[in-house]
CSV table of C-alpha atoms in Angstrom, one decimal:
chain,number,residue,atom,x,y,z
A,13,UNK,CA,0.0,0.0,0.0
A,14,UNK,CA,1.1,3.5,-0.7
A,15,UNK,CA,1.7,5.9,2.1
A,16,UNK,CA,0.2,9.2,3.1
A,17,UNK,CA,-2.6,9.1,0.5
A,18,UNK,CA,-5.6,7.4,2.0
A,19,UNK,CA,-7.2,6.2,5.2
A,20,UNK,CA,-7.5,2.4,4.8
A,21,UNK,CA,-5.7,0.3,7.3
A,22,UNK,CA,-2.8,-1.2,5.3
A,23,UNK,CA,-1.9,2.3,4.0
A,24,UNK,CA,-2.0,3.7,7.6
A,25,UNK,CA,0.2,0.8,8.8
A,26,UNK,CA,2.8,1.5,6.0
A,27,UNK,CA,2.7,5.2,6.7
A,28,UNK,CA,3.3,4.6,10.4
A,29,UNK,CA,6.2,2.2,9.6
A,30,UNK,CA,7.9,4.8,7.4
A,31,UNK,CA,7.6,7.5,10.0
A,32,UNK,CA,9.0,5.2,12.6
A,33,UNK,CA,12.0,4.5,10.3
A,34,UNK,CA,12.4,8.3,9.8
A,35,UNK,CA,12.6,8.7,13.6
A,36,UNK,CA,15.0,5.8,13.9
A,37,UNK,CA,17.3,7.5,11.3
A,38,UNK,CA,17.0,10.9,13.0
A,39,UNK,CA,18.1,9.3,16.3
A,40,UNK,CA,20.9,7.4,14.6
A,41,UNK,CA,22.5,10.6,13.2
A,42,UNK,CA,21.7,12.8,16.2
A,43,UNK,CA,19.2,15.1,14.5
A,44,UNK,CA,16.9,17.2,16.6
A,45,UNK,CA,13.8,15.9,14.8
A,46,UNK,CA,12.6,13.4,12.3
A,47,UNK,CA,11.3,16.5,10.4
A,48,UNK,CA,15.0,17.0,9.3
A,49,UNK,CA,15.2,13.7,7.5
A,50,UNK,CA,14.2,12.9,3.9
A,51,UNK,CA,14.5,9.5,2.1
A,52,UNK,CA,16.1,9.5,-1.3
A,53,UNK,CA,17.3,6.7,-3.7
A,54,UNK,CA,20.9,6.8,-2.7
A,55,UNK,CA,23.5,9.1,-1.1
A,56,UNK,CA,24.5,10.0,-4.7
A,57,UNK,CA,21.0,11.3,-5.3
A,58,UNK,CA,21.1,13.1,-1.9
A,59,UNK,CA,24.4,14.9,-2.8
A,60,UNK,CA,22.9,16.0,-6.1
A,61,UNK,CA,19.9,17.3,-4.2
A,62,UNK,CA,22.2,19.4,-2.0
A,63,UNK,CA,24.4,20.6,-4.9
A,64,UNK,CA,21.5,21.6,-7.2
A,65,UNK,CA,19.4,22.7,-4.3
A,66,UNK,CA,21.9,25.5,-3.4
A,67,UNK,CA,22.8,26.3,-7.0
A,68,UNK,CA,20.6,29.4,-7.0
A,69,UNK,CA,22.6,30.7,-4.0
A,70,UNK,CA,25.9,30.6,-5.9
A,71,UNK,CA,27.4,33.2,-8.2
A,72,UNK,CA,30.7,33.9,-10.0
A,73,UNK,CA,33.6,34.3,-7.5
A,74,UNK,CA,32.0,32.0,-4.9
A,75,UNK,CA,34.0,29.0,-3.8
A,76,UNK,CA,32.8,25.4,-3.5
A,77,UNK,CA,35.3,23.6,-1.2
A,78,UNK,CA,36.0,19.9,-1.5
A,79,UNK,CA,38.8,17.5,-0.8
A,80,UNK,CA,40.8,15.2,-3.1
A,81,UNK,CA,39.7,12.1,-1.2
A,82,UNK,CA,36.1,12.4,-2.1
A,83,UNK,CA,34.0,9.7,-3.8
A,84,UNK,CA,33.2,10.8,-7.4
A,85,UNK,CA,29.6,11.3,-6.3
A,86,UNK,CA,30.7,14.2,-4.1
A,87,UNK,CA,32.8,15.8,-6.9
A,88,UNK,CA,31.0,15.6,-10.2
A,89,UNK,CA,27.7,17.2,-9.1
A,90,UNK,CA,29.7,20.2,-7.7
A,91,UNK,CA,31.8,20.5,-10.9
A,92,UNK,CA,28.5,20.7,-12.8
A,93,UNK,CA,27.1,23.3,-10.5
A,94,UNK,CA,30.3,25.3,-10.8
A,95,UNK,CA,30.0,25.2,-14.5
A,96,UNK,CA,26.4,26.5,-14.4
A,97,UNK,CA,27.0,29.2,-11.8
A,98,UNK,CA,30.5,30.5,-12.4
A,99,UNK,CA,31.5,29.4,-8.9
A,100,UNK,CA,35.0,27.9,-8.5
A,101,UNK,CA,35.8,24.4,-7.0
A,102,UNK,CA,38.8,24.3,-4.8
A,103,UNK,CA,40.3,21.4,-2.8
A,104,UNK,CA,41.5,21.7,0.8
A,105,UNK,CA,44.5,19.4,0.1
A,106,UNK,CA,45.8,21.8,-2.5
A,107,UNK,CA,45.6,24.9,-0.3
A,108,UNK,CA,48.5,26.2,1.7
A,109,UNK,CA,47.7,27.6,5.1
A,110,UNK,CA,48.7,31.1,4.0
A,111,UNK,CA,46.1,31.0,1.3
A,112,UNK,CA,43.3,30.1,3.7
A,113,UNK,CA,42.5,33.6,5.0
A,114,UNK,CA,42.4,34.9,1.5
A,115,UNK,CA,39.5,32.6,0.4
A,116,UNK,CA,37.6,31.9,3.5
A,117,UNK,CA,35.0,34.6,3.0
A,118,UNK,CA,34.3,33.3,-0.5
A,119,UNK,CA,33.5,29.7,0.6
A,120,UNK,CA,29.8,29.2,0.3
A,121,UNK,CA,29.8,25.5,1.0
A,122,UNK,CA,32.3,22.9,2.1
A,123,UNK,CA,31.3,19.3,1.2
A,124,UNK,CA,33.5,16.5,2.4
A,125,UNK,CA,33.4,12.8,3.4
A,126,UNK,CA,33.9,11.8,7.1
A,127,UNK,CA,36.0,8.9,5.9
A,128,UNK,CA,37.7,7.8,2.7
A,129,UNK,CA,36.1,5.0,0.9
A,130,UNK,CA,39.6,4.0,-0.3
A,131,UNK,CA,41.9,4.2,2.7
A,132,UNK,CA,39.5,4.1,5.6
A,133,UNK,CA,41.0,7.3,7.1
A,134,UNK,CA,38.6,9.4,9.2
A,135,UNK,CA,38.9,13.1,8.7
A,136,UNK,CA,38.6,16.0,11.2
A,137,UNK,CA,37.7,19.2,9.5
A,138,UNK,CA,36.0,20.7,12.6
A,139,UNK,CA,38.3,23.7,12.8
A,140,UNK,CA,37.9,24.5,9.1
A,141,UNK,CA,34.1,24.1,9.4
A,142,UNK,CA,33.9,26.5,12.3
A,143,UNK,CA,35.7,29.1,10.3
A,144,UNK,CA,33.5,28.6,7.3
A,145,UNK,CA,30.4,28.9,9.5
A,146,UNK,CA,31.7,32.1,11.0
A,147,UNK,CA,31.7,33.6,7.4
A,148,UNK,CA,28.2,32.3,6.6
A,149,UNK,CA,29.2,29.2,4.6
A,150,UNK,CA,27.4,25.8,4.8
A,151,UNK,CA,28.9,22.4,5.8
A,152,UNK,CA,27.7,19.3,3.9
A,153,UNK,CA,29.0,15.9,5.0
A,154,UNK,CA,29.0,12.5,3.2
A,155,UNK,CA,28.7,10.0,6.0
A,156,UNK,CA,28.1,7.0,3.7
A,157,UNK,CA,31.4,5.2,4.4
A,158,UNK,CA,31.6,5.9,8.1
A,159,UNK,CA,28.0,5.3,9.2
A,160,UNK,CA,28.4,1.6,10.1
A,161,UNK,CA,31.8,2.2,11.9
A,162,UNK,CA,31.4,5.3,14.1
A,163,UNK,CA,29.0,7.6,15.9
A,164,UNK,CA,27.5,10.4,13.9
A,165,UNK,CA,26.0,13.5,15.7
A,166,UNK,CA,25.0,16.3,13.4
A,167,UNK,CA,24.2,18.6,16.2
A,168,UNK,CA,27.5,18.2,18.1
A,169,UNK,CA,29.5,18.2,14.8
A,170,UNK,CA,27.7,21.4,13.6
A,171,UNK,CA,26.7,19.8,10.3
A,172,UNK,CA,24.2,21.6,8.1
A,173,UNK,CA,23.5,18.9,5.5
A,174,UNK,CA,24.4,15.2,5.6
A,175,UNK,CA,23.9,12.1,3.4
A,176,UNK,CA,24.3,8.4,3.8
A,177,UNK,CA,23.2,5.2,2.1
A,178,UNK,CA,21.3,2.2,3.5
A,179,UNK,CA,23.4,-0.5,1.9
A,180,UNK,CA,26.5,0.7,3.8
A,181,UNK,CA,24.8,0.1,7.2
A,182,UNK,CA,23.5,-3.4,6.5
A,183,UNK,CA,20.2,-2.2,5.0
A,184,UNK,CA,18.7,-2.7,1.5
A,185,UNK,CA,20.1,-1.0,-1.5
A,186,UNK,CA,18.2,1.8,-3.3
A,187,UNK,CA,17.7,3.9,-0.2
A,188,UNK,CA,19.6,7.0,0.8
A,189,UNK,CA,19.2,9.6,3.6
A,190,UNK,CA,19.2,13.3,3.3
A,191,UNK,CA,19.5,15.5,6.5
A,192,UNK,CA,18.9,19.2,6.2
A,193,UNK,CA,19.0,21.4,9.3
A,194,UNK,CA,15.5,22.8,9.9
A,195,UNK,CA,16.2,26.4,9.4
A,196,UNK,CA,17.9,25.7,6.0
A,197,UNK,CA,15.1,23.5,4.5
A,198,UNK,CA,13.3,26.3,2.7
A,199,UNK,CA,16.5,27.7,1.2
A,200,UNK,CA,17.1,24.7,-0.9
A,201,UNK,CA,15.2,24.1,-4.1
A,202,UNK,CA,14.0,20.5,-5.0
A,203,UNK,CA,15.9,18.5,-7.6
A,204,UNK,CA,12.8,16.7,-8.7
A,205,UNK,CA,9.1,17.9,-8.6
A,206,UNK,CA,6.0,15.8,-8.4
A,207,UNK,CA,3.1,14.6,-6.3
A,208,UNK,CA,3.2,14.9,-2.5
A,209,UNK,CA,5.5,17.9,-2.6
A,210,UNK,CA,3.0,20.7,-3.0
A,211,UNK,CA,0.3,22.4,-0.9
A,212,UNK,CA,-1.7,23.7,-3.9
A,213,UNK,CA,-1.7,23.4,-7.7
A,214,UNK,CA,-3.6,25.2,-10.5
A,215,UNK,CA,-3.3,25.2,-14.3
A,216,UNK,CA,-0.8,28.1,-14.0
A,217,UNK,CA,1.1,27.6,-10.8
A,218,UNK,CA,1.8,25.6,-7.7
A,219,UNK,CA,2.9,26.1,-4.1
A,220,UNK,CA,5.5,23.8,-2.6
A,221,UNK,CA,5.1,22.3,0.9
A,222,UNK,CA,7.4,23.8,3.5
A,223,UNK,CA,10.1,21.6,5.1
A,224,UNK,CA,11.4,18.3,4.0
A,225,UNK,CA,8.2,17.0,2.2
A,226,UNK,CA,9.2,18.8,-1.0
A,227,UNK,CA,12.3,16.6,-1.3
A,228,UNK,CA,10.3,13.3,-1.4
A,229,UNK,CA,8.3,13.4,-4.7
A,230,UNK,CA,6.2,10.5,-5.8
A,231,UNK,CA,6.0,7.0,-4.4
A,232,UNK,CA,9.0,6.2,-2.2
A,233,UNK,CA,10.8,2.9,-1.8
A,234,UNK,CA,8.5,2.0,1.1
A,235,UNK,CA,10.0,-1.5,1.7
A,236,UNK,CA,13.5,-0.1,1.5
A,237,UNK,CA,12.7,2.6,4.1
A,238,UNK,CA,11.3,0.1,6.5
A,239,UNK,CA,14.3,-2.2,5.9
A,240,UNK,CA,16.7,0.7,6.6
A,241,UNK,CA,14.9,1.3,9.9
A,242,UNK,CA,15.2,-2.4,10.8
A,243,UNK,CA,18.9,-2.4,9.9
A,244,UNK,CA,19.6,0.5,12.3
A,245,UNK,CA,17.5,-1.2,15.0
A,246,UNK,CA,19.7,-4.3,14.6
A,247,UNK,CA,22.8,-2.1,14.9
A,248,UNK,CA,21.4,-0.6,18.1
A,249,UNK,CA,20.6,-4.0,19.5
A,250,UNK,CA,24.3,-5.1,18.9
A,251,UNK,CA,25.4,-1.8,20.5
A,252,UNK,CA,27.3,1.0,18.7
A,253,UNK,CA,30.2,0.7,21.2
A,254,UNK,CA,30.4,-3.0,20.6
A,255,UNK,CA,30.4,-2.5,16.8
A,256,UNK,CA,33.1,0.2,17.0
A,257,UNK,CA,35.3,-1.9,19.3
A,258,UNK,CA,35.0,-4.9,17.0
A,259,UNK,CA,35.9,-2.7,14.0
A,260,UNK,CA,39.1,-1.6,15.8
A,261,UNK,CA,39.9,-5.2,16.7
A,262,UNK,CA,39.6,-6.2,13.0
A,263,UNK,CA,41.8,-3.2,12.0
A,264,UNK,CA,44.5,-4.1,14.5
A,265,UNK,CA,44.5,-7.7,13.4
A,266,UNK,CA,44.7,-6.7,9.8
A,267,UNK,CA,47.9,-4.8,10.4
A,268,UNK,CA,49.3,-7.6,12.5
A,269,UNK,CA,48.7,-10.2,9.9
A,270,UNK,CA,50.0,-8.0,7.0
A,271,UNK,CA,53.1,-7.3,9.1
A,272,UNK,CA,53.6,-11.1,9.7
A,273,UNK,CA,53.3,-11.7,6.0
A,274,UNK,CA,55.7,-8.8,5.2
A,275,UNK,CA,52.9,-7.0,3.3
A,276,UNK,CA,52.5,-3.8,5.3
A,277,UNK,CA,54.3,-1.8,2.6
A,278,UNK,CA,51.5,-2.7,0.2
A,279,UNK,CA,48.9,-0.7,2.3
A,280,UNK,CA,48.1,2.5,0.5
A,281,UNK,CA,47.2,5.7,2.3
A,282,UNK,CA,47.4,7.1,5.8
A,283,UNK,CA,48.9,10.3,4.6
A,284,UNK,CA,46.4,13.1,5.1
A,285,UNK,CA,47.2,15.9,7.6
A,286,UNK,CA,43.6,16.0,8.7
A,287,UNK,CA,43.4,12.3,9.5
A,288,UNK,CA,41.8,11.6,12.9
A,289,UNK,CA,41.6,7.8,13.1
A,290,UNK,CA,40.6,5.0,10.8
A,291,UNK,CA,38.0,2.4,10.0
A,292,UNK,CA,38.4,-1.2,8.8
A,293,UNK,CA,38.9,-0.3,5.1
A,294,UNK,CA,42.2,-0.8,3.4
A,295,UNK,CA,43.7,-0.2,0.0
A,296,UNK,CA,46.5,-2.3,-1.2
A,297,UNK,CA,48.8,-1.7,-4.2
A,298,UNK,CA,51.6,-3.3,-6.0
A,299,UNK,CA,53.1,-1.6,-9.0
A,300,UNK,CA,54.1,-4.9,-10.6
A,301,UNK,CA,50.6,-6.4,-10.9
A,302,UNK,CA,47.2,-5.1,-12.0
A,303,UNK,CA,44.6,-4.9,-9.3
A,304,UNK,CA,42.0,-6.6,-11.5
A,305,UNK,CA,44.3,-9.6,-11.9
A,306,UNK,CA,44.6,-9.8,-8.1
A,307,UNK,CA,40.9,-9.6,-7.7
A,308,UNK,CA,40.3,-12.4,-10.2
A,309,UNK,CA,42.7,-14.8,-8.4
A,310,UNK,CA,41.2,-13.9,-5.0
A,311,UNK,CA,37.7,-14.5,-6.4
A,312,UNK,CA,38.8,-18.0,-7.3
A,313,UNK,CA,39.5,-18.6,-3.6
A,314,UNK,CA,36.0,-17.2,-2.7
A,315,UNK,CA,37.4,-13.8,-1.5
A,316,UNK,CA,35.5,-10.8,-2.7
A,317,UNK,CA,37.4,-7.5,-2.9
A,318,UNK,CA,37.0,-4.3,-4.9
A,319,UNK,CA,39.6,-3.5,-7.6
A,320,UNK,CA,40.3,-0.4,-9.6
A,321,UNK,CA,39.8,3.2,-8.5
A,322,UNK,CA,36.8,2.5,-6.4
A,323,UNK,CA,35.0,5.7,-7.5
A,324,UNK,CA,37.8,7.8,-6.0
A,325,UNK,CA,39.6,8.8,-9.2
A,326,UNK,CA,41.1,12.1,-7.9
A,327,UNK,CA,42.7,10.5,-4.9
A,328,UNK,CA,44.1,7.5,-6.7
A,329,UNK,CA,45.4,9.6,-9.6
A,330,UNK,CA,46.9,12.2,-7.2
A,331,UNK,CA,49.2,9.5,-5.8
A,332,UNK,CA,49.9,8.2,-9.3
A,333,UNK,CA,48.2,4.8,-8.8
A,334,UNK,CA,46.5,5.1,-12.2
A,335,UNK,CA,45.8,1.3,-12.5
A,336,UNK,CA,43.9,1.6,-9.2
A,337,UNK,CA,44.1,-0.4,-6.0
A,338,UNK,CA,42.5,-3.4,-4.4
A,339,UNK,CA,40.2,-2.5,-1.5
A,340,UNK,CA,39.5,-4.7,1.5
A,341,UNK,CA,36.3,-3.7,3.4
A,342,UNK,CA,35.8,-5.4,6.8
A,343,UNK,CA,32.5,-5.5,8.7
A,344,UNK,CA,30.8,-7.0,11.6
A,345,UNK,CA,30.3,-10.3,9.8
A,346,UNK,CA,34.0,-10.8,9.2
A,347,UNK,CA,36.3,-12.7,11.5
A,348,UNK,CA,40.1,-12.8,12.2
A,349,UNK,CA,40.2,-16.0,10.2
A,350,UNK,CA,38.8,-14.1,7.2
A,351,UNK,CA,41.7,-11.7,7.5
A,352,UNK,CA,44.3,-14.4,7.7
A,353,UNK,CA,42.8,-16.2,4.8
A,354,UNK,CA,42.9,-13.0,2.7
A,355,UNK,CA,46.5,-12.2,3.6
A,356,UNK,CA,47.7,-15.7,2.6
A,357,UNK,CA,45.6,-15.6,-0.6
A,358,UNK,CA,46.9,-12.2,-1.5
A,359,UNK,CA,50.5,-13.3,-0.9
A,360,UNK,CA,49.9,-16.4,-3.1
A,361,UNK,CA,48.3,-14.2,-5.9
A,362,UNK,CA,51.3,-11.9,-5.9
A,363,UNK,CA,53.7,-14.8,-6.3
A,364,UNK,CA,51.7,-16.2,-9.2
A,365,UNK,CA,51.5,-12.8,-11.0
A,366,UNK,CA,55.1,-12.0,-10.4
A,367,UNK,CA,56.4,-15.0,-12.3
């Protein structure tokens, strides 16, 4: 049954379930209210909603600030918006500290990932964000990669806009989350228009609903929304502290095994000056072998890893790893035995490909 459109029982049950998931998500990210949460189709869609939602606020000479470690989905929309508005995209990593004061007042929005989807590094841009806020700029955060590994608190972290994806926190695919601080919601324009977003419509005009409703046009992925709420409830049952501690245990053991196998020098990353911790995600590289060949051999041993640039082209190219890397992503369902089996299989694959 569809939601919010009728009064029969099944529809009411579905509507209630969706609103319960909305509250669950709001609690999960530390939002003040469920009225600050909208459901989208992915974090990519949500980033596009932010980028094109603020497009009308940008003009030539304004700066959109990013970092080189972003997922492509947090770069390409901003490049397009810059093309359309005359604003300029700059990257924190390429700025020297002496340049900072010269551009700070021009930064209208700073959009960054809390953690790299390549290296697992967690980033702390709180000081930069405070300075941008003081000059009237906005802070947008991509929490997709970190949501299953760390606490998120949009209020404490002074985040204006945030996105994440369900499939990264053990939920169904095809569902994303968009958080917009309440006092900003009517400043952003919707990316898509349609039913359930307006308060009135005539043959000449329409009036959008206030708040987050205008960012949820049409029939949503009801099953996915409910599934996301269930996934977060499952995480809460396990305990966030337990999940974070286990993540650290897996990380420590990964380093231990890679050291024992003399493979630590294959780990790519851990080089950003804003790094403030790490999650159990690792990129490995060997200049003598292609990452896709490694992935194929590991797949033959029932080990699934990501190979290539992993949608982080700027970061990988910046460090001249143009063939890409292999990425190991560990989660709560992994065990120390999985890590040991991977290390031995990786070692074996390198020997085969080095002949």
